[in-house]
Short mmCIF file of N, CA and C in Angstrom, two decimals:
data_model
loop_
_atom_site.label_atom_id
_atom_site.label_comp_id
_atom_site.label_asym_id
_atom_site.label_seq_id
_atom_site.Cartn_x
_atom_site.Cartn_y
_atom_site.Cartn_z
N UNK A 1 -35.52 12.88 7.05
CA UNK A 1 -34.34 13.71 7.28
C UNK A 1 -33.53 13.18 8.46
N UNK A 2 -33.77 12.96 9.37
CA UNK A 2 -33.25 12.35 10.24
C UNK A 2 -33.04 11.11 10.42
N UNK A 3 -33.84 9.84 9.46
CA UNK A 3 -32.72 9.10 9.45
C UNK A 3 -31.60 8.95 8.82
N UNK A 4 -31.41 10.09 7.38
CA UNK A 4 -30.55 10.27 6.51
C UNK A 4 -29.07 11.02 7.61
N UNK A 5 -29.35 11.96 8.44
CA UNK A 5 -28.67 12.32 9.68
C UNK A 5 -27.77 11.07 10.17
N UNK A 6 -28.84 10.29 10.71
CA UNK A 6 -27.95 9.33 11.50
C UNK A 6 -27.02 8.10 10.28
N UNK A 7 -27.63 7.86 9.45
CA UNK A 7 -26.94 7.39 8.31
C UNK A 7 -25.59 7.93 8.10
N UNK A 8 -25.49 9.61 7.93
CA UNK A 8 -24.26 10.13 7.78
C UNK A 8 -23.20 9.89 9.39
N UNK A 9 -23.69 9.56 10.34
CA UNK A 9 -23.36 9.54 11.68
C UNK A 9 -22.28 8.15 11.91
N UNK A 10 -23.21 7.44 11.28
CA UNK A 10 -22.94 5.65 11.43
C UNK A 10 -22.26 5.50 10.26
N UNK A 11 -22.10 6.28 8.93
CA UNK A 11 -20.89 6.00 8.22
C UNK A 11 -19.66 6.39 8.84
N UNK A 12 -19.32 7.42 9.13
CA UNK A 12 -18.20 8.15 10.30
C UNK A 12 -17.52 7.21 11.09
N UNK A 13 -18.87 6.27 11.64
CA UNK A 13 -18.19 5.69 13.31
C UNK A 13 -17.85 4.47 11.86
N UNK A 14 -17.53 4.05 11.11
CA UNK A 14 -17.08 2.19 10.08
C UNK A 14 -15.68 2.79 10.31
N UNK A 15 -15.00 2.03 10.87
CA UNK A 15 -13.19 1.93 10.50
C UNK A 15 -13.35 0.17 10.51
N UNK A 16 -12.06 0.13 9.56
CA UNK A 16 -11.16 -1.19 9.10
C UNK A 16 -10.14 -1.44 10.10
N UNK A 17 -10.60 -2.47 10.38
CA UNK A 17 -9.01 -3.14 11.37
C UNK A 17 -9.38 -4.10 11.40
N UNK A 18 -8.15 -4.95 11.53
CA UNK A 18 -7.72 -6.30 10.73
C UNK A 18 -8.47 -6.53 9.62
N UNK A 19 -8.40 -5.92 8.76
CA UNK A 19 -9.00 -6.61 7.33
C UNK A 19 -10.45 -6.09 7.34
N UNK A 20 -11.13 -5.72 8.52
CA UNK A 20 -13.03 -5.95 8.72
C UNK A 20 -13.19 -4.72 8.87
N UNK A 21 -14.01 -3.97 8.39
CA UNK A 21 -14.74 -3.01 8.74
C UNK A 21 -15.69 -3.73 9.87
N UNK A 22 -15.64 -2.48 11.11
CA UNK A 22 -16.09 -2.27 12.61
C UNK A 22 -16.64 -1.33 12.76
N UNK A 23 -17.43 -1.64 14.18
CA UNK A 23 -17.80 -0.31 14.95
C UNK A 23 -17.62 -0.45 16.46
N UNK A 24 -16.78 0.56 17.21
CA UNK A 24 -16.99 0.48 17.95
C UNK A 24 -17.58 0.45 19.37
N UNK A 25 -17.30 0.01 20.52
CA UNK A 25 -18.26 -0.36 21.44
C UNK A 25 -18.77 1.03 21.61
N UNK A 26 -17.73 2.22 22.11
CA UNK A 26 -18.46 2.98 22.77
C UNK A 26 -18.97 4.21 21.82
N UNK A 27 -19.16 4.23 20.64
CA UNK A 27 -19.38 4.10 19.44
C UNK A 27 -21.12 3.95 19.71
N UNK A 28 -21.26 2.73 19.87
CA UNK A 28 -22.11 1.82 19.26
C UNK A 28 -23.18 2.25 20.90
N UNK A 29 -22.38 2.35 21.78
CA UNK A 29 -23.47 2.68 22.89
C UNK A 29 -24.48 3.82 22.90
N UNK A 30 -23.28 4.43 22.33
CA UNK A 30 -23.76 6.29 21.91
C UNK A 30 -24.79 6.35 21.44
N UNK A 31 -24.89 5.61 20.16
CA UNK A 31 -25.98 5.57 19.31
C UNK A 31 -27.28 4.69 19.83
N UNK A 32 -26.95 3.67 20.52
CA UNK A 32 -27.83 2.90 20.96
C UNK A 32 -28.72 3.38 22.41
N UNK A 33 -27.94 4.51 22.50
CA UNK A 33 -28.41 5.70 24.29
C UNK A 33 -28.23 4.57 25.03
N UNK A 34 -27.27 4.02 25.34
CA UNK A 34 -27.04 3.32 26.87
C UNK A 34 -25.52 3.87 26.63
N UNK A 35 -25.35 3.25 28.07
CA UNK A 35 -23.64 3.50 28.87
C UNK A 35 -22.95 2.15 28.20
N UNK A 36 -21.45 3.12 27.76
CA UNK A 36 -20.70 1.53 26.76
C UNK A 36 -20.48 0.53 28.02
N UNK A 37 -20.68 0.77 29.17
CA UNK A 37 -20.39 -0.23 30.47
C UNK A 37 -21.72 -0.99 30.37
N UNK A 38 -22.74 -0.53 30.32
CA UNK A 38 -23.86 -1.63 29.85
C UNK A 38 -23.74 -2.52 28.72
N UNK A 39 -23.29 -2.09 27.27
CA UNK A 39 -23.43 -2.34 26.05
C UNK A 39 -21.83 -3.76 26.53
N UNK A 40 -21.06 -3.23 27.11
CA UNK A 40 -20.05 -4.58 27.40
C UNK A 40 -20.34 -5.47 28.49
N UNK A 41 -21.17 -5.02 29.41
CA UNK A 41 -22.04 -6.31 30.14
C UNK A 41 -22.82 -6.78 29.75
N UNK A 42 -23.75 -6.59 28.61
CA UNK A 42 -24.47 -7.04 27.85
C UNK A 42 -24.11 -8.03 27.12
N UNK A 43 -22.59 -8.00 26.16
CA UNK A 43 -22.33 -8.68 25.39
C UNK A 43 -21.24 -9.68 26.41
N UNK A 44 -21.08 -9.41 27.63
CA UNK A 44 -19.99 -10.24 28.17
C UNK A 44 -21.24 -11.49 28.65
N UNK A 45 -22.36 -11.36 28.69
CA UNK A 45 -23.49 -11.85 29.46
C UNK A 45 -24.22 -12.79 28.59
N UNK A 46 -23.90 -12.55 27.09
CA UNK A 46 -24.30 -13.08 26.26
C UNK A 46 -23.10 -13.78 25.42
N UNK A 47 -21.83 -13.68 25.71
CA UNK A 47 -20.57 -13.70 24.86
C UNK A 47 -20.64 -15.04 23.79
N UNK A 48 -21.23 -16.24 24.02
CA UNK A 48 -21.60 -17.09 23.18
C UNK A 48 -22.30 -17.17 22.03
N UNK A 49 -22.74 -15.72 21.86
CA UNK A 49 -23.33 -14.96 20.84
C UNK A 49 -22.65 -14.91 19.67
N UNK A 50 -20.92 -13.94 20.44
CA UNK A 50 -20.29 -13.22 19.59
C UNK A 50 -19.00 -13.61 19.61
N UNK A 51 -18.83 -14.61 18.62
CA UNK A 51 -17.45 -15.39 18.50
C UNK A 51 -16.64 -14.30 17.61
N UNK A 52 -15.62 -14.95 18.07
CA UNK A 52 -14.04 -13.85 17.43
C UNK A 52 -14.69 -13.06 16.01
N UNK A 53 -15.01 -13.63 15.38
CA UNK A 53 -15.28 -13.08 13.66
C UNK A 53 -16.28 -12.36 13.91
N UNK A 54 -16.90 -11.95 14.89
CA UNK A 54 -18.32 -10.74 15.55
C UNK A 54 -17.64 -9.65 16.33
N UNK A 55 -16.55 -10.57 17.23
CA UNK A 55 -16.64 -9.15 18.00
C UNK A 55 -15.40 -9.55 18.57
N UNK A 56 -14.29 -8.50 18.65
CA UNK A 56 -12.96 -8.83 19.31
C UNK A 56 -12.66 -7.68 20.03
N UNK A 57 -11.36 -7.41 21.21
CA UNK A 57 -10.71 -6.40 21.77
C UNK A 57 -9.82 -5.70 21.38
N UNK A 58 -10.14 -4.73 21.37
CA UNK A 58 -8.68 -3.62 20.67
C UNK A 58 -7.31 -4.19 21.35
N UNK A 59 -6.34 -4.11 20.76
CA UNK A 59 -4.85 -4.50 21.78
C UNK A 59 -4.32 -2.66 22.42
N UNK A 60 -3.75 -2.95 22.71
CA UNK A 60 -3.15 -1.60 23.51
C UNK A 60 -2.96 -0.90 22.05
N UNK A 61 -1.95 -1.33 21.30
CA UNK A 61 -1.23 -0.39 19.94
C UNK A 61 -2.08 -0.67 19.14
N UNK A 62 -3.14 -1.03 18.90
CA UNK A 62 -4.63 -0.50 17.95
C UNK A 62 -5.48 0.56 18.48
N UNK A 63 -5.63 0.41 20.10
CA UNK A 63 -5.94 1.97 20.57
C UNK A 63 -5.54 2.77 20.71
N UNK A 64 -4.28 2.97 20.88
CA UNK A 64 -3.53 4.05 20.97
C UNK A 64 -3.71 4.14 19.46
N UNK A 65 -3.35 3.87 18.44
CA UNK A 65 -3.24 3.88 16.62
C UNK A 65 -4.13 4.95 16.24
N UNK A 66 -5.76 4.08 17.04
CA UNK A 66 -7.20 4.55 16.47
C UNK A 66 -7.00 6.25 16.84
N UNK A 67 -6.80 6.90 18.68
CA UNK A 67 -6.62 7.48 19.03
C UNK A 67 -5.90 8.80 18.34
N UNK A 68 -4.82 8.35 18.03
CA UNK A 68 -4.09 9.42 17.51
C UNK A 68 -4.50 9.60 15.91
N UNK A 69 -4.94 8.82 15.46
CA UNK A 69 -5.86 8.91 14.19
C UNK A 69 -7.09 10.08 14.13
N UNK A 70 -7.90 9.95 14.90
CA UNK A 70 -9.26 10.72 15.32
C UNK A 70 -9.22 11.36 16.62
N UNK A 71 -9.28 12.78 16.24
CA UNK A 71 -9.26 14.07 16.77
C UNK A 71 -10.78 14.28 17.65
N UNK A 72 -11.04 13.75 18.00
CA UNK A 72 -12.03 13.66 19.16
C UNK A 72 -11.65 13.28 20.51
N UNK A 73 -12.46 14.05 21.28
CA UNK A 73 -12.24 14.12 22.79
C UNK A 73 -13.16 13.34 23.57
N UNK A 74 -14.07 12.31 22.75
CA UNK A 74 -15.01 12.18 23.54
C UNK A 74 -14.42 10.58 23.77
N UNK A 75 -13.16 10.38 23.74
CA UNK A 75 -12.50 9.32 24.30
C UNK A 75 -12.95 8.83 25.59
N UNK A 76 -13.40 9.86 26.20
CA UNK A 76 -12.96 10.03 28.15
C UNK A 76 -11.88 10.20 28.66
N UNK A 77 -11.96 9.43 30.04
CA UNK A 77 -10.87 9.79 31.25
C UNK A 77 -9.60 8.71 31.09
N UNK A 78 -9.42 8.15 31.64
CA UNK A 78 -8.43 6.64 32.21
C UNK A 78 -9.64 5.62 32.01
N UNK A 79 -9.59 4.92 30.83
CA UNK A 79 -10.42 3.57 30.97
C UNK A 79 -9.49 2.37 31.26
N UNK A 80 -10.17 1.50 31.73
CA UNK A 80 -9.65 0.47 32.61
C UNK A 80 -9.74 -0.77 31.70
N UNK A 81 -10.39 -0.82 30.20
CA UNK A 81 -10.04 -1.75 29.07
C UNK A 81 -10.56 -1.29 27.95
N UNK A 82 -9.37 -1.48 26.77
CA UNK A 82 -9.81 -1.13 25.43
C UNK A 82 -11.16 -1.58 25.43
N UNK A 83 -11.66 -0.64 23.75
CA UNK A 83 -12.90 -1.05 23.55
C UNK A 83 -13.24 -1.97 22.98
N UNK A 84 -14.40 -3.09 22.41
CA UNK A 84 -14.31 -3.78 21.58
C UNK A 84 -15.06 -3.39 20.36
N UNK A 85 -14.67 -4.30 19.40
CA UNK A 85 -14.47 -3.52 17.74
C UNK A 85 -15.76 -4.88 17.45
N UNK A 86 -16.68 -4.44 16.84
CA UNK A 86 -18.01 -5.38 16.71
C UNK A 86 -17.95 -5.14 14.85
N UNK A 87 -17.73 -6.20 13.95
CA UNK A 87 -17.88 -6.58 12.58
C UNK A 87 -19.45 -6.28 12.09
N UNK A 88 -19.71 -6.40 11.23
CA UNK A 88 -21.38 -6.31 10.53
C UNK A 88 -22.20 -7.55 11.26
N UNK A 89 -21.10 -8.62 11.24
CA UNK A 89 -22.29 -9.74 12.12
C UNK A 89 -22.27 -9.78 13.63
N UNK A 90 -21.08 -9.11 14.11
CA UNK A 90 -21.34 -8.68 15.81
C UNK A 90 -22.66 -7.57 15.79
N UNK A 91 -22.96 -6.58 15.34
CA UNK A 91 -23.89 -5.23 15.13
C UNK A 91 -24.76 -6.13 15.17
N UNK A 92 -25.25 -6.96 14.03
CA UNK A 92 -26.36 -7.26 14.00
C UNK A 92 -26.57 -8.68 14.80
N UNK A 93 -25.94 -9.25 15.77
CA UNK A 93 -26.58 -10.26 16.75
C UNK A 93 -26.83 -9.12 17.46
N UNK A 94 -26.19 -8.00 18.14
CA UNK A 94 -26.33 -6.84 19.03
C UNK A 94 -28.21 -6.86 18.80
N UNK A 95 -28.60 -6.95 17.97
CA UNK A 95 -30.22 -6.69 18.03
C UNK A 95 -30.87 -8.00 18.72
N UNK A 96 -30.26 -9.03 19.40
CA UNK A 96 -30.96 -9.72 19.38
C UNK A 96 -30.74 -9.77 21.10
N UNK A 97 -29.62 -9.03 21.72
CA UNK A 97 -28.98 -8.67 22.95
C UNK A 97 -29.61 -7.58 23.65
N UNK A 98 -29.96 -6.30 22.68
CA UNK A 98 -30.59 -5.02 22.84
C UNK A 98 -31.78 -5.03 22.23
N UNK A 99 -32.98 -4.90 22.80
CA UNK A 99 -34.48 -4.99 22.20
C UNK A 99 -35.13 -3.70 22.19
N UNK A 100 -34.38 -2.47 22.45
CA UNK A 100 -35.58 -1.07 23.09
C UNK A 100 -36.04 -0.98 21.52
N UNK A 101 -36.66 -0.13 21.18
CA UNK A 101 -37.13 0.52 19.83
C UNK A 101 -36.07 0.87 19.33
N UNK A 102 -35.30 1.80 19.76
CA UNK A 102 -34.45 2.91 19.67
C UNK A 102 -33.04 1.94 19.06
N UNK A 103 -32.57 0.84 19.83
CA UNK A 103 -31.43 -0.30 19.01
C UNK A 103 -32.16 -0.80 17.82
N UNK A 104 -33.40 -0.88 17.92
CA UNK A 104 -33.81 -2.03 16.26
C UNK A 104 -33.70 -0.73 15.23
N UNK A 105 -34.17 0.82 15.56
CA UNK A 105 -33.85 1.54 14.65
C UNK A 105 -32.47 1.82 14.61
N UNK A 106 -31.58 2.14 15.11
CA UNK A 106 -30.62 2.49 14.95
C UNK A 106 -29.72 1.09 14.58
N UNK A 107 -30.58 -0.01 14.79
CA UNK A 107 -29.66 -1.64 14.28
C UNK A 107 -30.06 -1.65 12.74
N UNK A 108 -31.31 -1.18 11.72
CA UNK A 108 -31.51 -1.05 10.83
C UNK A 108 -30.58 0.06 10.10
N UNK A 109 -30.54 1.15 10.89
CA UNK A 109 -29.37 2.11 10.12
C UNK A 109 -28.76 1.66 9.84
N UNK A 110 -27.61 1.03 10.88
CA UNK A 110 -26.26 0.62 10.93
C UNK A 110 -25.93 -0.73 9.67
N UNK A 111 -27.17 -1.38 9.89
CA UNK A 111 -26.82 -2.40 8.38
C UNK A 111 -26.90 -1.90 7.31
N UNK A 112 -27.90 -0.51 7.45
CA UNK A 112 -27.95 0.24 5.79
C UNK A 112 -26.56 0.52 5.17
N UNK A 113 -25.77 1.17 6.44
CA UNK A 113 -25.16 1.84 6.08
C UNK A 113 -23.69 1.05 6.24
N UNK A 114 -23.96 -0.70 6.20
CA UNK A 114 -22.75 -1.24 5.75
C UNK A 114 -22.67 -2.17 4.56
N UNK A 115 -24.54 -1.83 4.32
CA UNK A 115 -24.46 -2.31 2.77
C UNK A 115 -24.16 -1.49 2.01
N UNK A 116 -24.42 0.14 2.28
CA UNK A 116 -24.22 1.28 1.07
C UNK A 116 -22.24 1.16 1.27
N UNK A 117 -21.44 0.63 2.03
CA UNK A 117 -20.37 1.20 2.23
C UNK A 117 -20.03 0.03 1.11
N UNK A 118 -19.93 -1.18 1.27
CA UNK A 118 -19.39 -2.20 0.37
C UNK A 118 -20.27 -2.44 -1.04
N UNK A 119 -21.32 -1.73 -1.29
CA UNK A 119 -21.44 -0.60 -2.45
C UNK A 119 -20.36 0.20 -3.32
N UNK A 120 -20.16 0.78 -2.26
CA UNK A 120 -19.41 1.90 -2.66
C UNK A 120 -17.52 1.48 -3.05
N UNK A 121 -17.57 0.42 -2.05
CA UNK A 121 -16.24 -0.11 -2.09
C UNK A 121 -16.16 -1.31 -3.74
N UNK A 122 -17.87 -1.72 -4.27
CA UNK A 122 -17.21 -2.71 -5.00
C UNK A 122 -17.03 -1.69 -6.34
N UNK A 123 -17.96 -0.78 -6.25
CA UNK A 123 -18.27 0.19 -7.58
C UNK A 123 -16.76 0.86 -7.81
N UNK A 124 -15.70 1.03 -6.74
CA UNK A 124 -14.39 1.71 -7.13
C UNK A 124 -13.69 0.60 -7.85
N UNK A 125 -13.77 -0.88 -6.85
CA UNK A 125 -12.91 -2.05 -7.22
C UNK A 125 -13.56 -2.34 -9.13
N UNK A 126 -14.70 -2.25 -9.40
CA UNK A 126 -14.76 -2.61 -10.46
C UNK A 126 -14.63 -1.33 -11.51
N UNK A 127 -14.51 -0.18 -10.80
CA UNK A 127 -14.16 0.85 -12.00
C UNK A 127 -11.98 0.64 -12.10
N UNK A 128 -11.92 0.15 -10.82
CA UNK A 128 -10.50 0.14 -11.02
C UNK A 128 -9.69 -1.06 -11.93
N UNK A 129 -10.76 -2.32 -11.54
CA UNK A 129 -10.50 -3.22 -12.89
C UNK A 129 -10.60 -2.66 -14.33
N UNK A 130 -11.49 -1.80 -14.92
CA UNK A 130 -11.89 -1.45 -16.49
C UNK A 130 -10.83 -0.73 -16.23
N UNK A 131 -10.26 0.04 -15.59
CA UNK A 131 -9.65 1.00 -15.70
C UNK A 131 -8.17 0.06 -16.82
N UNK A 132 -7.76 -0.79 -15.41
CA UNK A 132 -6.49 -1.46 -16.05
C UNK A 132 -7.05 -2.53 -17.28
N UNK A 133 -8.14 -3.07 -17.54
CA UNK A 133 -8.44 -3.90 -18.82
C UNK A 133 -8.28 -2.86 -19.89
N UNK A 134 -8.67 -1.77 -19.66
CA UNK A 134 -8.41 -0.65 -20.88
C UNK A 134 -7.64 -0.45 -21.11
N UNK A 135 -6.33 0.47 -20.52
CA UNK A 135 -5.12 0.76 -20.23
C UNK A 135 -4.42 -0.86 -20.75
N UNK A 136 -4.88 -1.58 -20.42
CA UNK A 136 -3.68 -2.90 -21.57
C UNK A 136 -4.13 -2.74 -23.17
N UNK A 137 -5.35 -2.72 -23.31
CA UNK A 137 -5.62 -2.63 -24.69
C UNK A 137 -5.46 -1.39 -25.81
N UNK A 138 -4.46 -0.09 -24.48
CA UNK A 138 -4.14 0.99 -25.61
C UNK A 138 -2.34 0.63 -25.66
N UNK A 139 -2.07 1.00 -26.66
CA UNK A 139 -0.75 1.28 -27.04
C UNK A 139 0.26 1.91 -26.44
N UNK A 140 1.56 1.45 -26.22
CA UNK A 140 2.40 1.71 -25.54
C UNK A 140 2.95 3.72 -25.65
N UNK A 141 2.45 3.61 -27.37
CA UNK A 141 3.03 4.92 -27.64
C UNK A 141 1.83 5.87 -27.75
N UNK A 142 0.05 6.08 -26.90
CA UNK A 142 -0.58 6.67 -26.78
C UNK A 142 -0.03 7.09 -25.59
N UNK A 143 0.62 8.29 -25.06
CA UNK A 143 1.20 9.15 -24.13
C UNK A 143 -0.32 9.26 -23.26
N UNK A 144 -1.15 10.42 -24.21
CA UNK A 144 -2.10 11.04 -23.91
C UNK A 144 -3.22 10.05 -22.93
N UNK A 145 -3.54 9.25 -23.21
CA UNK A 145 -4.87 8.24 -22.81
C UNK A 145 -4.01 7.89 -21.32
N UNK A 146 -2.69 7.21 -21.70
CA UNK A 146 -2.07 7.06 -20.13
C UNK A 146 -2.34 7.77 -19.40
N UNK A 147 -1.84 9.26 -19.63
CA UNK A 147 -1.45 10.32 -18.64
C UNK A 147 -3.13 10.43 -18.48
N UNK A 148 -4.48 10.51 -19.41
CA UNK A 148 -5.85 10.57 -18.68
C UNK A 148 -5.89 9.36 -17.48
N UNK A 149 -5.38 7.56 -17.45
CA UNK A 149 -5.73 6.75 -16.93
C UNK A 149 -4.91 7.37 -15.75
N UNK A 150 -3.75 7.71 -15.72
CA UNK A 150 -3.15 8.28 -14.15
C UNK A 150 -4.24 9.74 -13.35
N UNK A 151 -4.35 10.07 -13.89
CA UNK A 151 -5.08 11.29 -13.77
C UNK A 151 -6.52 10.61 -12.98
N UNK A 152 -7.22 9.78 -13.69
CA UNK A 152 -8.77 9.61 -13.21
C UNK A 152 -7.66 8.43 -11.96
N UNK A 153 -6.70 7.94 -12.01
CA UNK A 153 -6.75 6.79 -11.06
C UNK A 153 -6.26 7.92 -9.27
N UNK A 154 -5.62 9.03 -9.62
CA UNK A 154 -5.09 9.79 -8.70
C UNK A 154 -6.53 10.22 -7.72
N UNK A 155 -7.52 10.53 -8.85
CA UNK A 155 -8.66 10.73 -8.39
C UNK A 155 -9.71 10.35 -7.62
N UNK A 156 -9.10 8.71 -7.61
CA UNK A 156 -10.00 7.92 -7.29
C UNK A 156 -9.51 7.33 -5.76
N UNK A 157 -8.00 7.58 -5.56
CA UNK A 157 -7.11 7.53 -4.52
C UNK A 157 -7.69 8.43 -3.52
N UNK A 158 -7.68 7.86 -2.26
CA UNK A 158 -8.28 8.60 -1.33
C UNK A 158 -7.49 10.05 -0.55
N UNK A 159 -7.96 10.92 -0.07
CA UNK A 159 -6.60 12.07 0.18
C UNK A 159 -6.33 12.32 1.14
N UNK A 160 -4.65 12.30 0.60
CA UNK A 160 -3.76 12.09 1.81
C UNK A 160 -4.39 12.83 3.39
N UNK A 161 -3.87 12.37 4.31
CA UNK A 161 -4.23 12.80 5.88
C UNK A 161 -3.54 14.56 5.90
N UNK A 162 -4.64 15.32 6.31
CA UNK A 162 -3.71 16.40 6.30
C UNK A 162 -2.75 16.11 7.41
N UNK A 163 -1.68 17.41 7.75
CA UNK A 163 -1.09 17.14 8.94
C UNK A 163 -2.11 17.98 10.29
N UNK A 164 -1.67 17.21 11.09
CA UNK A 164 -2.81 17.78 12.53
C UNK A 164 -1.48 18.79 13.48
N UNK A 165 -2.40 20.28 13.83
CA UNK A 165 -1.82 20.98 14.16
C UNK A 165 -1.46 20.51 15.96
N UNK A 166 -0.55 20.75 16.25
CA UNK A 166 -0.29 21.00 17.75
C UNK A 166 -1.07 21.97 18.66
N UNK A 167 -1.81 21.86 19.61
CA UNK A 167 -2.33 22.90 20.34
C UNK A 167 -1.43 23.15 21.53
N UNK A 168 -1.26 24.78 21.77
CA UNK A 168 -0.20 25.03 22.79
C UNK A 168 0.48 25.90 22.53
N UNK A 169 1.73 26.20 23.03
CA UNK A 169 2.46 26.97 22.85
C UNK A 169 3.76 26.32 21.95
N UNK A 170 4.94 26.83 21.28
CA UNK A 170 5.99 25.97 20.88
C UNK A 170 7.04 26.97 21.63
N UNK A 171 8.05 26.42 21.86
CA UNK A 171 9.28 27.19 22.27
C UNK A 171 9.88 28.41 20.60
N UNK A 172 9.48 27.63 19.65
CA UNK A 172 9.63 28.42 18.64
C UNK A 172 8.90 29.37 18.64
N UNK A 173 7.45 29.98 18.65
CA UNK A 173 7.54 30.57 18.71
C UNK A 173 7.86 31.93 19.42
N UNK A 174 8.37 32.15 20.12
CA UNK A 174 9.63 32.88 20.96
C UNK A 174 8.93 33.47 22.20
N UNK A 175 7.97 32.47 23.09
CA UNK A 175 7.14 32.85 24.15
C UNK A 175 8.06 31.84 24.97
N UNK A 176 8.34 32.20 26.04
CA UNK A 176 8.85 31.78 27.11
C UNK A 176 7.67 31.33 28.21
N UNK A 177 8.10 30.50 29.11
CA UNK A 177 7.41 30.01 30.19
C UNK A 177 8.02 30.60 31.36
N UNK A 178 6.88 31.27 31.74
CA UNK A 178 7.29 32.41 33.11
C UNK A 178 7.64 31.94 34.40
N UNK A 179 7.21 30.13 34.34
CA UNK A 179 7.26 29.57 35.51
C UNK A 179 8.71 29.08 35.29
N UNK A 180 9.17 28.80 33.72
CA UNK A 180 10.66 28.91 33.84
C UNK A 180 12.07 30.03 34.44
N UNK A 181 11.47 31.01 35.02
CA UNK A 181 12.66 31.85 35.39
C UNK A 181 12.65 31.59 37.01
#
């Protein structure tokens, strides 16, 4: 049960940027129970490890991006440098940087759970190929079968971002600021 827990944990923390599914540093500390200031002296100490295609730095407008993307607070305060974004083969040299028990289990999760993801990613790509090999081989004037192939493809489309509410007050709604008079 609990490693199925952290499985669901370590799918959460996979985002895509530039092309790669990542995880990030302070991310990756969390899970590993050290401070992300260790987990980046670690890898700055070892950096010959983790060439560009392992492990790179967020730019300013990818953190700010990520940020306003994900509604979590556990950002922190004023950090003094983006985080860095570690690929499937940065994670897993990370085991060879971090030795406690606790990184080789949680370094075994983390590969589980980036083989179940590109799983999951080829099983859509190849239902989305049959989809269109089929859809050529029906007839222009079967209405019905189309409107099913739009239907299962809408389905298969991921859903849209809701919108994220504002916390606070608005001038609309007709509360004034008392420190304004």
């Amino acid at each position: 049960m609990k490693e199925v827990l952290l499985q669901g944990v370590i799918e959460n923390k996979i985002y895509i940027m530039r092309g790669q599914r990542v995880m990030l540093s302070a991310h990756l500390a969390e899970l590993y129970g050290v401070e992300a200031r260790g987990l980046v002296q670690a890898l700055k100490r070892n950096f010959e490890r983790f060439p560009k295609d392992f492990v790179f730095q967020l730019t300013d407008k990818e953190y700010q991006n990520l940020k306003s993307q994900t509604v979590i607070s556990s950002w922190g305060g004023a950090r003094r440098a983006n985080p860095y974004a570690f690929t499937e083969q940065g994670v897993a040299m990370l085991s060879s940087v971090l030795r406690s028990k606790r990184a080789i289990r949680v370094n075994i999760a983390i590969m589980r759970a980036f083989v179940k993801l590109r799983r999951v990613l080829n099983t859509h790509k190849e239902l989305a190929s049959k989809l269109r090999e089929l859809e050529t081989k029906v007839s222009k004037h079967d209405e019905d079968i189309l409107t099913i192939f739009e239907a299962i493809r809408q389905l298969m489309a991921p859903p849209p971002a809701a919108p994220k509410r504002r916390i606070g007050f608005r001038q609309e709604d007709g509360l004034e600021n008392p420190k304004s008079k």
